[in-house]
Each structure stands twice: as structure tokens, then as C-alpha cells.
GROMACS .gro file of N, CA and C in nm:
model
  462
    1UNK      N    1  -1.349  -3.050   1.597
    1UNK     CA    2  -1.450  -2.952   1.560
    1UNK      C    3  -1.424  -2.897   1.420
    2UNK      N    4  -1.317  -2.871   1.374
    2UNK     CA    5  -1.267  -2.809   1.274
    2UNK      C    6  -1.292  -2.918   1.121
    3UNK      N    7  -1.268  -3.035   1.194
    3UNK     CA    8  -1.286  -3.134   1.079
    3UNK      C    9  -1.404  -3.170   1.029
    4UNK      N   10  -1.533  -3.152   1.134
    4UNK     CA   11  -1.646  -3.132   1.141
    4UNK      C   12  -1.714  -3.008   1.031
    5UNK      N   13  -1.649  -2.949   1.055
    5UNK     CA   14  -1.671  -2.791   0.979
    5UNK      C   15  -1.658  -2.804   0.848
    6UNK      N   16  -1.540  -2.899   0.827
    6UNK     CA   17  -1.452  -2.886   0.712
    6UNK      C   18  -1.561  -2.987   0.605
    7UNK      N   19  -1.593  -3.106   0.688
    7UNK     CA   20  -1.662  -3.192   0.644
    7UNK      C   21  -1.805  -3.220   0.576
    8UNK      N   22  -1.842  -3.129   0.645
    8UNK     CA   23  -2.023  -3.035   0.653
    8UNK      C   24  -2.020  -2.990   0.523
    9UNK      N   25  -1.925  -2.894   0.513
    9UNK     CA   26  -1.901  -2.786   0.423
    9UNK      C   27  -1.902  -2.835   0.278
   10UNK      N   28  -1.785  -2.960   0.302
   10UNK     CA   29  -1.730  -2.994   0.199
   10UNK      C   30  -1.666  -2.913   0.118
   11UNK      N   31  -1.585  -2.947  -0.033
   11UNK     CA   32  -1.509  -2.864  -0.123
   11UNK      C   33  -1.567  -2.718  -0.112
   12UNK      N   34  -1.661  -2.671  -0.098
   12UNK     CA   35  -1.789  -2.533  -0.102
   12UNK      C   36  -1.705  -2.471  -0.015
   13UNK      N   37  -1.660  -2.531   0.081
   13UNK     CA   38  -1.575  -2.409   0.219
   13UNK      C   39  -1.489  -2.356   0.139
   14UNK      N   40  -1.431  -2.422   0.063
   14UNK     CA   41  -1.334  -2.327  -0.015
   14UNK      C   42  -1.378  -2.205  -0.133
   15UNK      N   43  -1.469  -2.257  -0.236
   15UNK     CA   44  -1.585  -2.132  -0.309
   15UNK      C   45  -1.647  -2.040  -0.192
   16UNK      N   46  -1.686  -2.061  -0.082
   16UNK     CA   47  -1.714  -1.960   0.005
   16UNK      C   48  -1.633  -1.830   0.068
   17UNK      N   49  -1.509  -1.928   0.114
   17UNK     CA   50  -1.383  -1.817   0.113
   17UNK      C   51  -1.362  -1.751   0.025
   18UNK      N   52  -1.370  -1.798  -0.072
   18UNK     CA   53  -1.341  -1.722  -0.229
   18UNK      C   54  -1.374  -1.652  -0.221
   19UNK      N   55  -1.495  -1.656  -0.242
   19UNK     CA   56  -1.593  -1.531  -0.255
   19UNK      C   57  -1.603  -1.453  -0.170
   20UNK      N   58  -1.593  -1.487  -0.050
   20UNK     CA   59  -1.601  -1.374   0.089
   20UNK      C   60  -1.491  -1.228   0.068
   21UNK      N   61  -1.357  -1.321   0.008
   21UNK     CA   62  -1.244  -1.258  -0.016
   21UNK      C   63  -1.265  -1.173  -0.121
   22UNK      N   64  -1.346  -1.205  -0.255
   22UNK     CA   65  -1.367  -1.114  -0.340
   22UNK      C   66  -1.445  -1.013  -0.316
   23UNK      N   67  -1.600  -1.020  -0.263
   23UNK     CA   68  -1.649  -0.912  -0.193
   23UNK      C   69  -1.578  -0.847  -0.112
   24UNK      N   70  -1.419  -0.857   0.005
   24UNK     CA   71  -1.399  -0.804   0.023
   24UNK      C   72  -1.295  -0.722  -0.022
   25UNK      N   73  -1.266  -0.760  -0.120
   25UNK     CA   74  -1.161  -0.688  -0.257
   25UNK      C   75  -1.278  -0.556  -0.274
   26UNK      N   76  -1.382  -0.639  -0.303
   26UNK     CA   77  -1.473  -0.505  -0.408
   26UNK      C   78  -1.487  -0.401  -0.308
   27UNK      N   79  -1.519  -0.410  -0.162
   27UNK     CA   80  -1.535  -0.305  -0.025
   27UNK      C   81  -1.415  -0.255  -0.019
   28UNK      N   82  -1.329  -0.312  -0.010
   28UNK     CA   83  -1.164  -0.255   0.017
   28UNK      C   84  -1.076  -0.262  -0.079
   29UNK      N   85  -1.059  -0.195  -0.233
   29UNK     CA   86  -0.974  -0.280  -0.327
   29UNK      C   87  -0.851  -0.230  -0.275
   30UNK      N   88  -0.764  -0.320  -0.341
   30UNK     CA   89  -0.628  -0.299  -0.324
   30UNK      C   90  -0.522  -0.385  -0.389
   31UNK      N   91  -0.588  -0.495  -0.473
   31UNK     CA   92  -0.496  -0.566  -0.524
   31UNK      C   93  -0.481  -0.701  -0.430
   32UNK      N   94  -0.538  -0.699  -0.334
   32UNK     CA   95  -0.392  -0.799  -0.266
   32UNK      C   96  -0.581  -0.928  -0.234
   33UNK      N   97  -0.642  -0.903  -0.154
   33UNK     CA   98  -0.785  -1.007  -0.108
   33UNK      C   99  -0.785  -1.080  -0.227
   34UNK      N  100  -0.824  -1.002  -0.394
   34UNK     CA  101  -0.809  -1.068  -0.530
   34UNK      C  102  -0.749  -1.224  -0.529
   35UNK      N  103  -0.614  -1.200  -0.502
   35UNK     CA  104  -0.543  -1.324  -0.577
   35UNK      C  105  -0.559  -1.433  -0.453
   36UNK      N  106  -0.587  -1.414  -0.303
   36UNK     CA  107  -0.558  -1.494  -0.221
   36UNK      C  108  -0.739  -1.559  -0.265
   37UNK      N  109  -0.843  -1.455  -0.283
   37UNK     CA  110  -0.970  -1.515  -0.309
   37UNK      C  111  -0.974  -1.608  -0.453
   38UNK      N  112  -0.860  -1.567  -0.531
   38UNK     CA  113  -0.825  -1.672  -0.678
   38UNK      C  114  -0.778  -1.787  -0.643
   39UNK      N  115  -0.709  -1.789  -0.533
   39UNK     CA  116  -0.614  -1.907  -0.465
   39UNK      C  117  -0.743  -1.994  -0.413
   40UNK      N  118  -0.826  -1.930  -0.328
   40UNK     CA  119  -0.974  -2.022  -0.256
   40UNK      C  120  -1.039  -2.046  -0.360
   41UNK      N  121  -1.063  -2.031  -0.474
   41UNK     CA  122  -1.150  -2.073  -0.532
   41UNK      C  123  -1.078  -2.187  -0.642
   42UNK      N  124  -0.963  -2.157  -0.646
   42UNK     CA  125  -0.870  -2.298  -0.740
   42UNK      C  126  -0.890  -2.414  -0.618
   43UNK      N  127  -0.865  -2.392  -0.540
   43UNK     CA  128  -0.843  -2.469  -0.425
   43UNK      C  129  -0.996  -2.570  -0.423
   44UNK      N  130  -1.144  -2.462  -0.428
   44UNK     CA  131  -1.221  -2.493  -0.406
   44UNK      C  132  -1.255  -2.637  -0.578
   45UNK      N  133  -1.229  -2.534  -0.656
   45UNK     CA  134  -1.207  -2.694  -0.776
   45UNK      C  135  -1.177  -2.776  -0.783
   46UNK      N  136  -1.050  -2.757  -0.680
   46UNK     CA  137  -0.955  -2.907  -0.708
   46UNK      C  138  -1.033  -2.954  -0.585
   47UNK      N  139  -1.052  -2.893  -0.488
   47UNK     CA  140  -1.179  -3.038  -0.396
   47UNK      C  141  -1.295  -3.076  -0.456
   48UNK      N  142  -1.341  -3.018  -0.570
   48UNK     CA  143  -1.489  -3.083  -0.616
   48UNK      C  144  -1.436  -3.179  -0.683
   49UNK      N  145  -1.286  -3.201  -0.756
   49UNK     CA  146  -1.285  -3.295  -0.831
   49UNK      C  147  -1.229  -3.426  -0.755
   50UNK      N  148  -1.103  -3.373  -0.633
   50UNK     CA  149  -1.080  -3.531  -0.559
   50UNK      C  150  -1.092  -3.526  -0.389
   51UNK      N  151  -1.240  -3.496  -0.368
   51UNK     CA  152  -1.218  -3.427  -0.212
   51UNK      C  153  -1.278  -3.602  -0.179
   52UNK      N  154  -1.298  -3.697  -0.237
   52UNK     CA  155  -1.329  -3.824  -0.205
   52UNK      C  156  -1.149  -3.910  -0.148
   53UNK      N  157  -1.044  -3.789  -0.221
   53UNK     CA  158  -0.925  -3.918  -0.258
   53UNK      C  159  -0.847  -3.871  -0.070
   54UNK      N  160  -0.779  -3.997  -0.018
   54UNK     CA  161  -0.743  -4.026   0.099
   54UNK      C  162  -0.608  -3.899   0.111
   55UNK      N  163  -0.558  -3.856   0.067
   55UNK     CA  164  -0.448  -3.751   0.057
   55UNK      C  165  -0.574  -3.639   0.074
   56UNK      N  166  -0.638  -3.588   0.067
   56UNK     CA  167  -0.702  -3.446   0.050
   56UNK      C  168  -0.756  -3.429   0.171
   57UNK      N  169  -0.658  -3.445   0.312
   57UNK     CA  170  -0.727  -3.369   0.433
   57UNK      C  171  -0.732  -3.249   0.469
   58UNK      N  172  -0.808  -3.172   0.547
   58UNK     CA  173  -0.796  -3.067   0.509
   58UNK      C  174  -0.674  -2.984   0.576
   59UNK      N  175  -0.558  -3.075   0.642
   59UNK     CA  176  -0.442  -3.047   0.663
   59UNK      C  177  -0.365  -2.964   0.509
   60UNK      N  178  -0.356  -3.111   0.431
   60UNK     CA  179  -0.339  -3.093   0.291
   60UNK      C  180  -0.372  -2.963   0.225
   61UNK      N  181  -0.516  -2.911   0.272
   61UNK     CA  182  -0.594  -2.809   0.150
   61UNK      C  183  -0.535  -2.677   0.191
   62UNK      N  184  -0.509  -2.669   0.328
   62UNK     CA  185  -0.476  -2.533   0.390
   62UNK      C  186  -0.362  -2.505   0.343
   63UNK      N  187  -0.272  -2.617   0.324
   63UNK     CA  188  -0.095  -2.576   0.295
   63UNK      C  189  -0.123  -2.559   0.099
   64UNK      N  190  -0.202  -2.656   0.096
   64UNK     CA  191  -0.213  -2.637  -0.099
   64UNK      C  192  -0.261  -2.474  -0.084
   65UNK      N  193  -0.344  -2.415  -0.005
   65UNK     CA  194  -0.404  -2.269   0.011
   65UNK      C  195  -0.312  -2.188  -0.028
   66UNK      N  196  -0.222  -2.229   0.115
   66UNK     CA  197  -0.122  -2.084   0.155
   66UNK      C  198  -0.039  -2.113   0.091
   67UNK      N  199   0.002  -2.220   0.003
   67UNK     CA  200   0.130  -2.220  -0.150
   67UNK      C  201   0.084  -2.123  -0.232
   68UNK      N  202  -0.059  -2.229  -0.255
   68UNK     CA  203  -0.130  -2.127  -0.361
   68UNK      C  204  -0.176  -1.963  -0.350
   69UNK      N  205  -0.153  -1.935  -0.237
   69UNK     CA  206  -0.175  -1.803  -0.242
   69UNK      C  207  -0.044  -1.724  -0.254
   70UNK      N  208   0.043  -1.730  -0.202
   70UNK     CA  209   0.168  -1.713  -0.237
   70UNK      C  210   0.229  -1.667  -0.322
   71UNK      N  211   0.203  -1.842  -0.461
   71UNK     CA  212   0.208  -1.768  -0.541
   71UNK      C  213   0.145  -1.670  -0.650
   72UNK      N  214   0.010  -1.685  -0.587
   72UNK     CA  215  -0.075  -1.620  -0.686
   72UNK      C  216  -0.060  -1.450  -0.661
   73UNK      N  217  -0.037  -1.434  -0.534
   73UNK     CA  218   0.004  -1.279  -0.525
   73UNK      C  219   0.128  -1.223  -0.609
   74UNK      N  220   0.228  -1.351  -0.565
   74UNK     CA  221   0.368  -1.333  -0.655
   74UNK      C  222   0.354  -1.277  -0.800
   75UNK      N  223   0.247  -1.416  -0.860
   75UNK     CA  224   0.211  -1.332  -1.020
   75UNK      C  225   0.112  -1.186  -1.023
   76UNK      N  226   0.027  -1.210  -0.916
   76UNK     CA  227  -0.060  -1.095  -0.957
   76UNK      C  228   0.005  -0.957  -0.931
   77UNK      N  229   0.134  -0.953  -0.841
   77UNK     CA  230   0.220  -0.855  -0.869
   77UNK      C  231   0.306  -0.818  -1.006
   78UNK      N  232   0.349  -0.953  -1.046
   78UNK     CA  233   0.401  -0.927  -1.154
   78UNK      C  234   0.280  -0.863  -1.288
   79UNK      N  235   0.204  -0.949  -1.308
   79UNK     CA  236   0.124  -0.885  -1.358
   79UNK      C  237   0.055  -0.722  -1.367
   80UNK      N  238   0.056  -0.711  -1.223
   80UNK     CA  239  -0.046  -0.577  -1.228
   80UNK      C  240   0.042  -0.426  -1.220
   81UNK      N  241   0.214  -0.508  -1.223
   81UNK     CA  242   0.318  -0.438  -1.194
   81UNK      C  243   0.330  -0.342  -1.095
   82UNK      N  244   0.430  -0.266  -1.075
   82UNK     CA  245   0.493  -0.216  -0.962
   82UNK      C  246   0.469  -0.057  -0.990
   83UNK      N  247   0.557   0.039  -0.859
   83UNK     CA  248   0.544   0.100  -0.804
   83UNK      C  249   0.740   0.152  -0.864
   84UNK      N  250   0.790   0.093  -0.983
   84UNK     CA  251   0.878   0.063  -1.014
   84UNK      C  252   0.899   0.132  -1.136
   85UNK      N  253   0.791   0.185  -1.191
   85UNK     CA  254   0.783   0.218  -1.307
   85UNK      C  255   0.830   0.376  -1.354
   86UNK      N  256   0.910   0.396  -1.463
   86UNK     CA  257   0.939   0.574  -1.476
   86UNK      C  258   0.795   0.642  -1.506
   87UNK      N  259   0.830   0.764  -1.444
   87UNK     CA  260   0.677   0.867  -1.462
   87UNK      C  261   0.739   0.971  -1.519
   88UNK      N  262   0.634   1.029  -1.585
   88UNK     CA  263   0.710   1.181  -1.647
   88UNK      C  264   0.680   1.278  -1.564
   89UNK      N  265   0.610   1.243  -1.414
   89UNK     CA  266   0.589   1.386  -1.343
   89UNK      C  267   0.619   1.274  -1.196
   90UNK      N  268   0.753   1.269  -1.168
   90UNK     CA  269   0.800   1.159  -1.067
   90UNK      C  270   0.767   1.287  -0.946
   91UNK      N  271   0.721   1.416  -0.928
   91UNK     CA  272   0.691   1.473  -0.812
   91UNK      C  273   0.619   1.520  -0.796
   92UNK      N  274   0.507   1.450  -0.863
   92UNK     CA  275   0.335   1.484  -0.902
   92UNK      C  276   0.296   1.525  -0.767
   93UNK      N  277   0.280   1.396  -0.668
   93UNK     CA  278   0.220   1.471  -0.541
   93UNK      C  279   0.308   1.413  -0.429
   94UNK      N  280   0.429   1.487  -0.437
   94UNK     CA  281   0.529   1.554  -0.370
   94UNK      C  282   0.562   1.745  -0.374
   95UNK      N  283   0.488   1.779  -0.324
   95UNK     CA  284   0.516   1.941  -0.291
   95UNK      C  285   0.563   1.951  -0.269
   96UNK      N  286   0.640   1.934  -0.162
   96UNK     CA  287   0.752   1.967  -0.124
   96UNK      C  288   0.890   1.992  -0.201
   97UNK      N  289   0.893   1.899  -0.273
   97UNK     CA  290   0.995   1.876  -0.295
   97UNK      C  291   0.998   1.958  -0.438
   98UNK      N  292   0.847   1.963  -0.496
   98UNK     CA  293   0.874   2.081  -0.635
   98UNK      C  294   0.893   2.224  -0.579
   99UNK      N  295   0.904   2.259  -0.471
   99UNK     CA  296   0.957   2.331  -0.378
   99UNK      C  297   1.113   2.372  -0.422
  100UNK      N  298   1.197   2.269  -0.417
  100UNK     CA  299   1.367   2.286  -0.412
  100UNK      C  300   1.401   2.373  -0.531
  101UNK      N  301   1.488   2.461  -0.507
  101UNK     CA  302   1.551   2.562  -0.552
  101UNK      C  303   1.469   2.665  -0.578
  102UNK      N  304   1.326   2.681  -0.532
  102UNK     CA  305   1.280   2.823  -0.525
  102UNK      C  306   1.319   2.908  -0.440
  103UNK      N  307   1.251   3.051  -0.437
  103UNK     CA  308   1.349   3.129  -0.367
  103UNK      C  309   1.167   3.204  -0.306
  104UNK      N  310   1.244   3.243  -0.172
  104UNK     CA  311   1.135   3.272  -0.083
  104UNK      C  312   1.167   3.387   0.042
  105UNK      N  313   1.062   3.450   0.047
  105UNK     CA  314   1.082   3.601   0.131
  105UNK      C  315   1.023   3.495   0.319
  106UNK      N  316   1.096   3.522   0.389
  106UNK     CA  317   1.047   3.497   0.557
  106UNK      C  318   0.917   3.562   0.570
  107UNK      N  319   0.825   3.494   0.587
  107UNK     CA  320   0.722   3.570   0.645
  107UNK      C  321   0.723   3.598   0.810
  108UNK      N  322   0.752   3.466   0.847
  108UNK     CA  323   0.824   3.463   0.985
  108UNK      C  324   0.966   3.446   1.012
  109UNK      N  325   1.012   3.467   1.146
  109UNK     CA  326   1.161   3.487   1.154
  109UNK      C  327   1.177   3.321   1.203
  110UNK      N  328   1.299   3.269   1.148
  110UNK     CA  329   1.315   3.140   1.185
  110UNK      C  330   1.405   3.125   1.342
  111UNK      N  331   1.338   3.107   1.413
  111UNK     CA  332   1.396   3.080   1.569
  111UNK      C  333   1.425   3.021   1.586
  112UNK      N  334   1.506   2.932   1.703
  112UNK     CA  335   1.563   2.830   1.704
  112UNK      C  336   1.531   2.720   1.607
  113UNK      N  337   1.596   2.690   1.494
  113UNK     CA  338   1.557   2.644   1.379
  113UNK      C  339   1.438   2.642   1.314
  114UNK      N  340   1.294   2.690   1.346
  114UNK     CA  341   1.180   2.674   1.276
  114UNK      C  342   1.167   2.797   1.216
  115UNK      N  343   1.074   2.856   1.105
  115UNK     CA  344   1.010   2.956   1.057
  115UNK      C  345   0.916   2.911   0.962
  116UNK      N  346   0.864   3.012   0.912
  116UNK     CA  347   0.770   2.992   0.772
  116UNK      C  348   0.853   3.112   0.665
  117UNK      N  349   0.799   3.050   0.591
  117UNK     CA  350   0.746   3.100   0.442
  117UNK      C  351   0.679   3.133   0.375
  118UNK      N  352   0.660   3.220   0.252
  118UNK     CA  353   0.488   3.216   0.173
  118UNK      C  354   0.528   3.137   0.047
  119UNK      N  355   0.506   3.065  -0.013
  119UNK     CA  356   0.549   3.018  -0.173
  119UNK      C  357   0.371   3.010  -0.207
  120UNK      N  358   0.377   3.092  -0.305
  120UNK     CA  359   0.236   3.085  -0.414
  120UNK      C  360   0.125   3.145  -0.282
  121UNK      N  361   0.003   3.084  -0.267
  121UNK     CA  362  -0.034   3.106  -0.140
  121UNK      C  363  -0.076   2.992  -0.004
  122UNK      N  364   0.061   2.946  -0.001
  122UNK     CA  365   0.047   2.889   0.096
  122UNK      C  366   0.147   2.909   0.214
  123UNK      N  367   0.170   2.869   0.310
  123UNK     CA  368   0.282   2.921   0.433
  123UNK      C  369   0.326   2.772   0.456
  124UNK      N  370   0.494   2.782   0.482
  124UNK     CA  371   0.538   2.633   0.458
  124UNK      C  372   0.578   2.657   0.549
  125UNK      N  373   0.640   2.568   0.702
  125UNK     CA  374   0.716   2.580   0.757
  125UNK      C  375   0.850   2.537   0.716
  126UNK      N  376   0.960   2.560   0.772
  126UNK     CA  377   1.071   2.592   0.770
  126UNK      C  378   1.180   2.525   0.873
  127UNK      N  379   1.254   2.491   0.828
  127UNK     CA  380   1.383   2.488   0.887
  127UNK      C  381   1.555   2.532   0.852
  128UNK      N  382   1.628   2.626   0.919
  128UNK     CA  383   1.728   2.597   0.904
  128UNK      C  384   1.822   2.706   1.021
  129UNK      N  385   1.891   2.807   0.960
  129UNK     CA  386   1.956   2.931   1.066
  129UNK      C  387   1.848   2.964   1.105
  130UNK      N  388   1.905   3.023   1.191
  130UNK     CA  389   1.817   3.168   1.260
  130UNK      C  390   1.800   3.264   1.153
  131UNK      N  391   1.726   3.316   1.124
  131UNK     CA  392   1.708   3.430   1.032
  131UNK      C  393   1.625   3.541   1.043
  132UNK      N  394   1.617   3.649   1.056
  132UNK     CA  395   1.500   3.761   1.070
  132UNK      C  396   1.405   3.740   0.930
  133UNK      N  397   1.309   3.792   0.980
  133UNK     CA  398   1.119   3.764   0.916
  133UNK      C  399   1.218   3.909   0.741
  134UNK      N  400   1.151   3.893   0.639
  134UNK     CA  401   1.216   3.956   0.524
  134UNK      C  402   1.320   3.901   0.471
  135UNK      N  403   1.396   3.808   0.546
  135UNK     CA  404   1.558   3.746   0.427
  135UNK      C  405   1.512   3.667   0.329
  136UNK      N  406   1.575   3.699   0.234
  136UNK     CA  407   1.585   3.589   0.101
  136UNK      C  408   1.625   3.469   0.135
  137UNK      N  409   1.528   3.384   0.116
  137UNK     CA  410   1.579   3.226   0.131
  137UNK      C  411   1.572   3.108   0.023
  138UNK      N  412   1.611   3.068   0.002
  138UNK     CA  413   1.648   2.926  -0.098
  138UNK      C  414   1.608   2.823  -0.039
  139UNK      N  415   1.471   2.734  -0.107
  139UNK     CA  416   1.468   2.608  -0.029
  139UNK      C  417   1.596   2.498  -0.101
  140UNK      N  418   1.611   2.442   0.020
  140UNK     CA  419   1.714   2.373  -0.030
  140UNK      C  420   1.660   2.214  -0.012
  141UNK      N  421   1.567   2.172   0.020
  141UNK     CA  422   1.515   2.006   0.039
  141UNK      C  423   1.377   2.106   0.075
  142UNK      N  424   1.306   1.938   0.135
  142UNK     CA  425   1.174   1.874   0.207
  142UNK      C  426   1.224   1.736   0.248
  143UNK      N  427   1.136   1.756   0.386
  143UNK     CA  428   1.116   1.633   0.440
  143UNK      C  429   1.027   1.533   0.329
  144UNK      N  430   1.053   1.386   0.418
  144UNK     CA  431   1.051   1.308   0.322
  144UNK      C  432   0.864   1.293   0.335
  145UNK      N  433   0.776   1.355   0.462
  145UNK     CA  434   0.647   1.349   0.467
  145UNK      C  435   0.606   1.536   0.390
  146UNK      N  436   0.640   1.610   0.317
  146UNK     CA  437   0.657   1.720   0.327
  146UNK      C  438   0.569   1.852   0.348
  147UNK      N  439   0.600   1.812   0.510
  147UNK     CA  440   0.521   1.908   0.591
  147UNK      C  441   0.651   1.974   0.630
  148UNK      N  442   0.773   2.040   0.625
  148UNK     CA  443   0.865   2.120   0.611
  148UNK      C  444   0.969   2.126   0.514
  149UNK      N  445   0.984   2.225   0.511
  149UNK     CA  446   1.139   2.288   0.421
  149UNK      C  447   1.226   2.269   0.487
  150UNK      N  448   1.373   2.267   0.374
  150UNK     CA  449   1.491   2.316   0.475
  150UNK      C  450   1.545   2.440   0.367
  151UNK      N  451   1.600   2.560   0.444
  151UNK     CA  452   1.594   2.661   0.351
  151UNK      C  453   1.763   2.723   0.361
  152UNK      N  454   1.786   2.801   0.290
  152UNK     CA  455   1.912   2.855   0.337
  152UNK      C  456   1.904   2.986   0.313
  153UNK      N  457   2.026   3.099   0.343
  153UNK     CA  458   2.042   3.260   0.331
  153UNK      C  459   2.074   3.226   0.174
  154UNK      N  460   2.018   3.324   0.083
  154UNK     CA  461   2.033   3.370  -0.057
  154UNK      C  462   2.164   3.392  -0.058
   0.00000   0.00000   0.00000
């Protein structure tokens, strides 16, 4: 059935994927549909030029695919680069963590390890001693999602 499909289609099954993949780059971008839809459409060339020659089954085209996609993500990472790079505001949107070493009044008393805080106007929760609602506290971290502090006695 598949060979049937493949056959109908001809080299075009592959420009079709292509393209399916690029429209769904453009609905969902992200970098990644791009290069595998660059991969279907090289793929789809090289069958218009030897989809007559006895080597080009479409055993063949799927593995030439998934090489070719491979490496085409490989470069289009290199290319579009990483997540690797220095920033001059490396805790842009990390709050939390531009949080550390401020100093903060209890709004609530921290009970068995939880409390809040006020910093600017927002209320952070808290972790660390027990402490009554009014002590001076020092954040000392954030979690790594930073939806809490960890704080200490001034």
C-alpha cells in the first residue's frame, strides 16, 4: 500500500511534506519543522532528478530523509545559534532571583517553614525558620521555577 502511495505521488510526496512542514513552522514557529521541511524538499529534488534510477526506493528516500534531516537541524542550530550566548541582563526574566540579597519586612509569620513577604508590591512566598510576621529578612536564593524565596534572620 505504501509503495502504491509512494508511486502515485511520485518525487511531489516529498515537495508536499515540505511544504506541509513549512506551513507548519509558520502556525507553530520554533526553529525546529524549518530544517526537517528543508530536508523534504532537498529530498524532493533529488527524486525529480533520479526517481527513474533502480537504487531510489522509497526505502532509500526515507533513510536519505532522516540523514538529511539530522543534519540539517544540526546546522540550522549552529546557524541560528544557541541559548549559549552571554547577555548583559542574564536575570532579565528571572525574579526571583533579582530578588537575592534584598532585605525584607514578614508580612506573614513563617510557620513550619513557609511565609510571605512584600518586596516592591508584590507578596513572595517564603521559605526558611520559623519567624514572627515584622522580622528583618534577607533573601538568600529562589527556586529554580521562582515561585519562592529562601530567606534568612537579618
Amino acid at each position: 500500500m505504501f509503495d502504491r502511495i509512494i508511486s502515485e505521488l511520485g518525487p511531489w510526496n516529498w515537495m508536499v511534506l515540505g511544504f506541509v512542514l513549512l506551513v507548519v513552522e509558520v502556525i507553530a514557529p520554533g526553529f525546529f519543522m524549518l530544517w526537517i521541511g528543508i530536508a523534504a524538499l532537498i529530498i524532493g529534488a533529488v527524486s525529480l532528478l533520479i526517481w527513474d534510477a533502480a537504487i531510489w526506493t522509497w526505502q532509500v528516500q526515507v533513510l536519505a530523509f532522516l540523514a538529511l534531516s539530522l543534519v540539517s537541524a544540526f546546522v540550522g542550530k549552529k546557524l541560528m545559534g544557541g541559548r549559549d550566548q552571554p547577555t548583559d541582563q542574564p536575570l532579565l526574566n528571572r525574579r526571583g532571583a533579582q530578588m537575592v540579597g534584598r532585605m525584607a519586612t514578614l508580612a506573614e509569620p513563617i510557620k513550619d517553614g513557609r511565609g510571605r513577604i512584600k518586596l516592591g508590591d508584590t507578596l513572595w512566598r517564603v521559605s526558611g525558620p520559623d519567624l514572627p510576621a515584622g522580622t528583618q529578612v534577607r533573601v538568600t536564593g529562589a527556586a529554580d521555577t521562582d515561585l519562592e524565596l529562601t530567606v534568612e534572620r537579618v
